Coordinates of C-alpha atoms and ligand atoms in Angstrom, one line a residue:
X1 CA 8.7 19.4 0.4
X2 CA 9.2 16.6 3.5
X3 CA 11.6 14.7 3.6
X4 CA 10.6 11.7 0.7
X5 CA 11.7 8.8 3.5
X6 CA 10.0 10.0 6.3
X7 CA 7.0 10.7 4.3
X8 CA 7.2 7.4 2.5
X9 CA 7.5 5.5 6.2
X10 CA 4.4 7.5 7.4
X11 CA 2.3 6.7 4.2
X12 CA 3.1 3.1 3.9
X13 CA 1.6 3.3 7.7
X14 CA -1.5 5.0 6.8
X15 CA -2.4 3.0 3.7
X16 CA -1.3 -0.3 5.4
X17 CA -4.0 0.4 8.0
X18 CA -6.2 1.4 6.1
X19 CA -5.9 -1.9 4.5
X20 CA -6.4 -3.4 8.1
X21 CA -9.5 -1.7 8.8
X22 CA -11.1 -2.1 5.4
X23 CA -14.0 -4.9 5.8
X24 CA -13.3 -8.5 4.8
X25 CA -16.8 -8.2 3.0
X26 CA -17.2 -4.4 1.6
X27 CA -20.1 -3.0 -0.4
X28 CA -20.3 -1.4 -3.6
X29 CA -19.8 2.2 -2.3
X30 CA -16.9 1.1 -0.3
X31 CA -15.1 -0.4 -3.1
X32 CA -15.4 2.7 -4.7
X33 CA -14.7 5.1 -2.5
X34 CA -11.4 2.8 -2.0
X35 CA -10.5 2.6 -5.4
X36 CA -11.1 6.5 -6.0
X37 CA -8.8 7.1 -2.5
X38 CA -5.8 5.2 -4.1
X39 CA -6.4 7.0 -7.5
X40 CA -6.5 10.0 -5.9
X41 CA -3.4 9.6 -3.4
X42 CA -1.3 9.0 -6.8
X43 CA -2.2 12.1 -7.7
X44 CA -2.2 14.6 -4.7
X45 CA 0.9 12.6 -3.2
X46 CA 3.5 15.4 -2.6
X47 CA 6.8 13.4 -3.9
X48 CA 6.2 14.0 -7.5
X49 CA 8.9 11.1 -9.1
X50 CA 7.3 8.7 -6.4
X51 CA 4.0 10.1 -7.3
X52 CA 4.5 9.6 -11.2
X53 CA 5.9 5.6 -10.9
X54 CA 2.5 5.0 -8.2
X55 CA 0.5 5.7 -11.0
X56 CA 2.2 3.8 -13.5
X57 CA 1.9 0.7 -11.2
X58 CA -1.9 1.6 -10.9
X59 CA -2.1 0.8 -14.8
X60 CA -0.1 -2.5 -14.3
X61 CA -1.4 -3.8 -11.2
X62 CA -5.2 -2.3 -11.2
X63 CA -6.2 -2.2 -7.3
X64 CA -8.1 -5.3 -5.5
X65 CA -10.6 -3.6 -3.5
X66 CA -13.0 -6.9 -2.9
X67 CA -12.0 -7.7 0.7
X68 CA -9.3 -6.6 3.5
X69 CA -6.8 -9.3 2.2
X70 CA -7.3 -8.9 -1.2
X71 CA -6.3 -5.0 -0.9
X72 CA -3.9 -5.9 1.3
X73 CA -2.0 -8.1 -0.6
X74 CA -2.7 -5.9 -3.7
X75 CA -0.6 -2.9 -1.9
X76 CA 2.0 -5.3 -0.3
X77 CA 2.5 -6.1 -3.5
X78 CA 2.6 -2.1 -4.6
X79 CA 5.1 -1.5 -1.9
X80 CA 7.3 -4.2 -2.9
X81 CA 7.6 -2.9 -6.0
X82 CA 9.2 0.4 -4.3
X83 CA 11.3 -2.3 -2.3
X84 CA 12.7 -3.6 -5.5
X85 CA 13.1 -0.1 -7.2
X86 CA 15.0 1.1 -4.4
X87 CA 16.9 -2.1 -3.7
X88 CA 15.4 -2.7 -0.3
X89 CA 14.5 -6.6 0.6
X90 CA 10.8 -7.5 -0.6
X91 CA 8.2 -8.2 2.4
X92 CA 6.7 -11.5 2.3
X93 CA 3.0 -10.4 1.3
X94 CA 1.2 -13.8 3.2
X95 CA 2.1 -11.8 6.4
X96 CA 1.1 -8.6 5.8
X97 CA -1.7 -9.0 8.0
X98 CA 0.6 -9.9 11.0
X99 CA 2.2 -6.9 10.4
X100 CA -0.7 -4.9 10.2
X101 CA -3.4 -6.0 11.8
X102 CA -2.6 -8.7 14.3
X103 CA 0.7 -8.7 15.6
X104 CA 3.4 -11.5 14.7
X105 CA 2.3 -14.3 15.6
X106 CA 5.5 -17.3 16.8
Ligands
LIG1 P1 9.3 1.6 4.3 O1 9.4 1.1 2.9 O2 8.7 2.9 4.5 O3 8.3 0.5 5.1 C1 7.8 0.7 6.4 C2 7.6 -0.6 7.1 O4 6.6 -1.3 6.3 C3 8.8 -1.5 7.1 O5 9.6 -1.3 8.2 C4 8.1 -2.9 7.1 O6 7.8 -3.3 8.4 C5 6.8 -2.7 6.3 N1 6.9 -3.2 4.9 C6 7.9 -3.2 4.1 N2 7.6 -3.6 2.9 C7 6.3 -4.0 3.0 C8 5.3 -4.6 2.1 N3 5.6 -4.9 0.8 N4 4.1 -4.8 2.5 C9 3.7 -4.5 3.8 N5 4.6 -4.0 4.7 C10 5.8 -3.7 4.3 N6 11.0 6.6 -2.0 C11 12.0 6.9 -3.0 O7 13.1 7.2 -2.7 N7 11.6 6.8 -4.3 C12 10.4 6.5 -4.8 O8 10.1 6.5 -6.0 C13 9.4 6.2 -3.8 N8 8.1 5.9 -4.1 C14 7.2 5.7 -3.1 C15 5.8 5.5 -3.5 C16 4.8 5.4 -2.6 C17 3.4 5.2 -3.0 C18 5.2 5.5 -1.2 C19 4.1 5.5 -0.1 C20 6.5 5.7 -0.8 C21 7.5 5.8 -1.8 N9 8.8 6.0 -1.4 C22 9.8 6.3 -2.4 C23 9.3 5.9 0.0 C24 9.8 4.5 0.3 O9 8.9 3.5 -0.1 C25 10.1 4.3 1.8 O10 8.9 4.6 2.6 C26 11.3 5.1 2.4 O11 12.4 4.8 1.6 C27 11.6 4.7 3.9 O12 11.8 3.3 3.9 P2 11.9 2.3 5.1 O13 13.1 1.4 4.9 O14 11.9 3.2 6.4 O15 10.6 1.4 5.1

């Protein structure tokens, strides 16, 4: 199986920008097909422990797919609970968007 840090540093990417790209304003059937991606990704993601406590978030914290920010700050908010697990510092989630999306702004 990859390496679980290099994988995890290449998900984060893909699902953070994903979040940057999703519309501010999505319809119905982009809602759902975002909310069945995320279900899905906690099921086919190939680092089985990380895999296991994903889901378990999912049935904590069910996913905000109503606009970009909102499922933005929803998975900053997933990530940071892998931050805490693995005692790395937490992000602060009302600049996720400078992160991912924008550029830092100062
Ligand atoms: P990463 O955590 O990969 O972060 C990459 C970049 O994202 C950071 O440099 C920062 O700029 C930005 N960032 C950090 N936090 C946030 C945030 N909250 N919101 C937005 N941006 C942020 N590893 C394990 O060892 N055990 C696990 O159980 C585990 N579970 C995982 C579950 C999932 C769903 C994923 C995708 C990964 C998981 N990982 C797990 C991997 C782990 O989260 C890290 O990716 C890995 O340890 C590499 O960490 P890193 O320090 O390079 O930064």
């Amino acid at each position: 199986p990859p390496d679980v840090e290099v994988l995890g540093r290449s998900a984060w990417t893909v699902l953070h920008s994903i979040a940057a790209n999703y519309p501010e304003a999505p319809s119905r059937s982009q809602q759902s097909d975002l909310t069945g991606f995320v279900s899905l990704f906690s099921k086919l993601y190939p680092c089985w422990v990380c895999a296991e406590d994903f889901r378990a978030y999912l049935g904590r914290e069910v996913p905000r797919v109503t606009s970009r920010d909102e499922f933005g700050k929803w998975l900053c908010g997933a990530h940071n609970d892998v931050n805490r697990k693995l005692g790395k510092p937490e992000f602060d989630c009302s600049r996720w968007e400078e992160r991912w999306r924008t550029g830092w702004k100062d």
